[in-house]
XYZ file of C-alpha atoms in Angstrom:
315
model
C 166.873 -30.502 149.380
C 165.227 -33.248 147.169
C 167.035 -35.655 144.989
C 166.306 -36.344 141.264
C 167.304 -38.917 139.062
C 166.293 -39.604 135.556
C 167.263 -42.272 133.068
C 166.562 -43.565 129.429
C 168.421 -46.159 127.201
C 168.807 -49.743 126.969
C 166.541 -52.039 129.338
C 168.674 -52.264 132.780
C 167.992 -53.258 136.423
C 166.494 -50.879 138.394
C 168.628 -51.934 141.218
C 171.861 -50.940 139.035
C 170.158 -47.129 139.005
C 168.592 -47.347 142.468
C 170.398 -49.494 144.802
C 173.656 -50.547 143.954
C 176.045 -47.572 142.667
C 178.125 -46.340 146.330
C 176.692 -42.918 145.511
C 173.145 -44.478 144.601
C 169.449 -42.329 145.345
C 168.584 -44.378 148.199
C 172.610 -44.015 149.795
C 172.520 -40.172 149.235
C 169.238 -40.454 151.435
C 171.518 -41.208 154.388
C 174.385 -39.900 153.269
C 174.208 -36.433 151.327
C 177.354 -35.140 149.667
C 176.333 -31.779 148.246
C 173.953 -30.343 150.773
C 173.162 -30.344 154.176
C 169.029 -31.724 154.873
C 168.658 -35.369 154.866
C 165.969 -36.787 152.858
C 163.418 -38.437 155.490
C 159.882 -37.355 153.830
C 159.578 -39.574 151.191
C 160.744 -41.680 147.782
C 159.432 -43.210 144.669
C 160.095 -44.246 141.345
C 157.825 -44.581 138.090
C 159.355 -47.120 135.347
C 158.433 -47.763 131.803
C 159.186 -51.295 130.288
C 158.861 -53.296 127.478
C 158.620 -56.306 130.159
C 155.590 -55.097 131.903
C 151.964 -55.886 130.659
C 150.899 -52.302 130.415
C 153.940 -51.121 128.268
C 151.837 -47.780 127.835
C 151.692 -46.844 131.524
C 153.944 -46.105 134.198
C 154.544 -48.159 136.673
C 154.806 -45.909 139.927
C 156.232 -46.823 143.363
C 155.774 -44.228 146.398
C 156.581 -44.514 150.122
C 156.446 -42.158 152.730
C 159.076 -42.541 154.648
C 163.199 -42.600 154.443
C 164.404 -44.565 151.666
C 166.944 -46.735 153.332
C 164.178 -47.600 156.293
C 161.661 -49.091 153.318
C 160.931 -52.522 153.826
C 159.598 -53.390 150.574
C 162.757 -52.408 148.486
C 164.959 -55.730 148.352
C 161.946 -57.443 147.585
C 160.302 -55.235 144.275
C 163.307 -53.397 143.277
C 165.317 -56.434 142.041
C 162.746 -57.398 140.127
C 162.201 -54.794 138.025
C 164.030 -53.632 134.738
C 163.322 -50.416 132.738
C 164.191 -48.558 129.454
C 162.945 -44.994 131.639
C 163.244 -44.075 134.846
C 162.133 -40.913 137.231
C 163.183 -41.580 140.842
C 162.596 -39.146 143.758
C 163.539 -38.858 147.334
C 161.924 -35.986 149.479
C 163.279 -33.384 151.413
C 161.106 -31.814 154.164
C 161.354 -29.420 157.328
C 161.355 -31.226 160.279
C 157.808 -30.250 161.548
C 154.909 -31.145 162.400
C 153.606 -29.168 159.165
C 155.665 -31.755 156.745
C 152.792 -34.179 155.714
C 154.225 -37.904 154.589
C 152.058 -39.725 152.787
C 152.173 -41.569 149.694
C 150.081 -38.642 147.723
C 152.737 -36.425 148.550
C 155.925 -38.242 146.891
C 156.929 -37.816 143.680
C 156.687 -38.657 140.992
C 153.329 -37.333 139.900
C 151.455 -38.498 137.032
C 148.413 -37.984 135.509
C 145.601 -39.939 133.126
C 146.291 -38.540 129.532
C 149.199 -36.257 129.897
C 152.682 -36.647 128.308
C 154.448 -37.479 131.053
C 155.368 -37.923 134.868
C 157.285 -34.963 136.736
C 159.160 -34.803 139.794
C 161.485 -31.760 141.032
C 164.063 -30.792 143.597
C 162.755 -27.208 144.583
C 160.178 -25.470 146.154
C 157.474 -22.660 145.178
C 157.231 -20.754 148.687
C 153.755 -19.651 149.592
C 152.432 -21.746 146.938
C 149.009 -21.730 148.732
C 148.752 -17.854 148.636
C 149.762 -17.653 144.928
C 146.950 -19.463 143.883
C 145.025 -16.632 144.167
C 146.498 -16.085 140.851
C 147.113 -19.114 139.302
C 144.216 -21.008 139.497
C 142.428 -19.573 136.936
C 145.069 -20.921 134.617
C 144.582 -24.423 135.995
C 142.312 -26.814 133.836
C 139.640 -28.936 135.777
C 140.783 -31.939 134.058
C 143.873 -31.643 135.521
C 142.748 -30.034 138.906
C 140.623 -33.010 139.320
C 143.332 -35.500 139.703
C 145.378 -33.515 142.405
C 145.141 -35.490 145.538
C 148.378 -34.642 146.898
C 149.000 -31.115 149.228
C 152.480 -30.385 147.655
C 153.946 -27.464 145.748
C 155.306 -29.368 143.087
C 151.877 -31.430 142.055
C 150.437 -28.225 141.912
C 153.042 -26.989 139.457
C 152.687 -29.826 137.463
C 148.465 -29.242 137.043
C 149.704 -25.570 136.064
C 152.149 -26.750 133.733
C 149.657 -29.233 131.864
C 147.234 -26.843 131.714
C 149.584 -24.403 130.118
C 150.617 -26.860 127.795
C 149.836 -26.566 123.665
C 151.122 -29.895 122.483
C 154.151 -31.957 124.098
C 156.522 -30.726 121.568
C 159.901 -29.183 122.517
C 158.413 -25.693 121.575
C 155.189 -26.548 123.247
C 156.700 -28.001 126.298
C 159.477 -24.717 126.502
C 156.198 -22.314 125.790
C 154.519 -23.765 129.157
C 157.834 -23.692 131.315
C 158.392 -20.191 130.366
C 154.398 -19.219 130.812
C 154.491 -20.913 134.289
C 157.256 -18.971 135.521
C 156.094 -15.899 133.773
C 152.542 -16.585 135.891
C 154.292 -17.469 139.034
C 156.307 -13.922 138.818
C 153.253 -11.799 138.313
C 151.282 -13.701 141.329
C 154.128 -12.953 143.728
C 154.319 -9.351 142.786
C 150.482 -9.137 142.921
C 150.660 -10.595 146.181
C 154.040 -8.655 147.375
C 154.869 -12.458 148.048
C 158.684 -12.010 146.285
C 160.873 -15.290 147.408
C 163.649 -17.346 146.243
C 161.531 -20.266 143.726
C 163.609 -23.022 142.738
C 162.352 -25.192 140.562
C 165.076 -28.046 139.331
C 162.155 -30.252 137.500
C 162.442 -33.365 135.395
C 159.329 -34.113 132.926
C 159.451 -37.800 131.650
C 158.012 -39.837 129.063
C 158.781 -42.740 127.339
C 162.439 -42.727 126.094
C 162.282 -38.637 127.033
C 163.530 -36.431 129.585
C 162.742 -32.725 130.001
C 165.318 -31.282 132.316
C 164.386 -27.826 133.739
C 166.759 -25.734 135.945
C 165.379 -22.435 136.965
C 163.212 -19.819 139.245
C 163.691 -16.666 141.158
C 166.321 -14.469 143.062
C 165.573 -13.816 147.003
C 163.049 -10.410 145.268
C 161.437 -12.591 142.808
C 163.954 -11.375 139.878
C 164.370 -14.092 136.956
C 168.077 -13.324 136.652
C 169.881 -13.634 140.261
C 173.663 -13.528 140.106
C 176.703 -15.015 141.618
C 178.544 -17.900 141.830
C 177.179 -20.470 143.044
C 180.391 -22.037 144.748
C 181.591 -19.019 146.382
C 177.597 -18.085 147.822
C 177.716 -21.942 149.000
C 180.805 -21.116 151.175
C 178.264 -18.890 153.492
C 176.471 -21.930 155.136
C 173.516 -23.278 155.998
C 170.625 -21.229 156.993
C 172.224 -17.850 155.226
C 170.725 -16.471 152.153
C 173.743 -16.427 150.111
C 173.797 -20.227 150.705
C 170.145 -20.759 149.275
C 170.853 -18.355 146.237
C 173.724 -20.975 145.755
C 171.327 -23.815 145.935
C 169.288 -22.379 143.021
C 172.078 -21.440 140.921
C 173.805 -24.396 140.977
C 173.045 -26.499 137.937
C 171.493 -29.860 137.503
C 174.277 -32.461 135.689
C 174.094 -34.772 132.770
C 176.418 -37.983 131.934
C 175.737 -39.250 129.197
C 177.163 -42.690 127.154
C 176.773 -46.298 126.613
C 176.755 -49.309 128.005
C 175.552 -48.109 131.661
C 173.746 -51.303 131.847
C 177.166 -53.459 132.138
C 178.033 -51.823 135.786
C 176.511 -52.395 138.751
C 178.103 -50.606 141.476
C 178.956 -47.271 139.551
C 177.267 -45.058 137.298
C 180.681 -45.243 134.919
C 180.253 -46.283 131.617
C 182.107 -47.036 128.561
C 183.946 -43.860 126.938
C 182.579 -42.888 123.744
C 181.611 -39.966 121.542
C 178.367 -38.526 121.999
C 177.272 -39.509 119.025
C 177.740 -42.889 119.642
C 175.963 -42.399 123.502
C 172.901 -45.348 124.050
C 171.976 -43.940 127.971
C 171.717 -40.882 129.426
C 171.163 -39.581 133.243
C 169.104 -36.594 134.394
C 170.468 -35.816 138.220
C 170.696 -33.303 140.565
C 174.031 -33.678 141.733
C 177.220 -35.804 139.830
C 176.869 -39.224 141.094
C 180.745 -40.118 140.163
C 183.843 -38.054 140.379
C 184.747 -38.346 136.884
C 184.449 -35.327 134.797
C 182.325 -36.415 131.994
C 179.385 -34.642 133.749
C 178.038 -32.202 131.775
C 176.209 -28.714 133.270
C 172.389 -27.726 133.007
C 173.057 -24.339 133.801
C 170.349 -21.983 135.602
C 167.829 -20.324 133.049
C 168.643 -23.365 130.786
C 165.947 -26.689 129.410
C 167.301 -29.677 128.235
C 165.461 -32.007 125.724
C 166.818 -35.697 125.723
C 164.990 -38.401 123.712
C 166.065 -41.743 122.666
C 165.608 -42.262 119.218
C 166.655 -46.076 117.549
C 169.345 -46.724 119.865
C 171.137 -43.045 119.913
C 170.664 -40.329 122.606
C 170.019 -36.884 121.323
C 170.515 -33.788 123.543
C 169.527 -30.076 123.005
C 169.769 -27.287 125.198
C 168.341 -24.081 125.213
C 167.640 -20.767 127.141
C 164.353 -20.095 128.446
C 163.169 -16.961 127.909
C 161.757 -15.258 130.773
């Protein structure tokens, strides 16, 4: 599936987030540790920085086509530094119905919203369930869609669901959208695994959202997710796995003073400066921390501390 990495702290090379690290987004492109489909659809990034002229706006990087094969990397990357980060790298069926192009790589982001999104996940028969859900989608938001992907759909539902970008608000519209979604499929009889592993980022802020549906559309599948992954590839124990595996956290300090790992210097989490957002633990230390299924995360830089809440959406 899709990778995901988030980031907010201290001002730090993109390269050190991007590039450099052994286990790095663009490396797990070619060289996937935790699941099977290479990433060959697609990558971007969107940065903010107090270096950049328009310190107010994202500055957003897509490609479509295999991160390690892009041409333009060692020649923007290096150059770039940022305080919050939302990189992506696209997973895709190998078809002729997989449609690369630079609309269709995350991260999305619209003109007067709270944030960029990006996701590793899908919503199966998307285009059938919006029967249902496009009455809930604003034409502000609908407007701006120019991609032909699940997930920039999502995110026009999700903004249009949204009350204010609060943590209530923002927990309100991931909880409506899913409660939506689950009504369309059984007004359809579409019921399929949704997995929907999202990360919603603003300035020093990361939303980190790990849930969706069981193989008959049910909110609360079970199992564990390392025995079902023993079935394989291609089985449907082994894609329940994929959905209830969680998305991982590190968080500390001082990230910005390694270059070739994602290590960084011990401390309590009180005294953290940095987090990370990914979908998969990028060392093999065990200071990763677990965003279990059914469970949001709200991280937000505030001075120079990290602060970190979880809760249990309630669907």
């Amino acid at each position: 599936m899709c990778r995901v990495l988030a980031y907010i702290g201290p001002e730090m090379p993109v390269e050190n987030l991007l590039l450099k690290p052994e286990n790095s987004l663009i490396n797990q492109t070619l060289d996937p540790e935790r699941h099977p489909q290479l990433q060959l659809a697609g990558w971007g990034f969107g940065i903010w920085s107090e270096h950049l002229l328009k310190t107010d706006e994202p500055l957003l990087y897509h490609r479509p086509m295999a991160a390690f094969y892009d041409d333009n990397v060692a020649g923007i990357v290096p150059s770039l530094q940022a305080s919050t980060l939302l990189a992506h790298v696209r997973a895709a069926d190998y078809n002729s119905a997989a449609v690369l192009a630079d609309e269709n790589c995350h991260p999305f982001s619209y003109q007067g919203t709270p944030g960029m999104i990006a996701q590793n996940g899908d919503l199966p028969h998307w285009k059938l369930l919006q029967r249902e859900l496009l009455p809930h989608c604003k034409d502000e938001f609908l407007k701006q869609m120019r991609g032909t992907t699940d997930t920039e759909f999502l995110y026009v539902l999700l903004l249009s669901l949204l009350e204010d970008d609060s943590d209530d608000g923002v927990q309100r519209g991931f909880e409506e959208m899913l409660k939506l979604i689950v009504k369309a499929m059984d007004s359809l009889e579409l019921p399929s695994l949704t997995k929907l592993k999202m990360a919603l980022v603003a300035p020093n802020r990361i939303i980190g959202v790990n849930v969706g549906t069981g193989h008959q559309g049910e909110t609360d599948p079970a199992g564990d997710w390392r025995e079902l992954r023993k079935s394989g590839p291609g089985t449907d124990d082994f894609a329940l796995s994929m959905l209830l595996e969680p998305m991982y956290l590190l968080v500390g300090r001082n990230f910005e003073d390694d270059e070739t790992t994602y290590d960084f210097e011990d401390c309590t989490e009180e005294e953290a400066t940095s987090v990370i957002l990914a979908s998969e633990p990028l060392t093999d230390n065990d200071a990763w921390l677990d965003l279990d299924f059914g469970d949001i995360v709200f991280l937000e830089k505030k001075g120079t501390s990290i602060t970190r809440t979880v809760r249990t959406l309630s669907v």
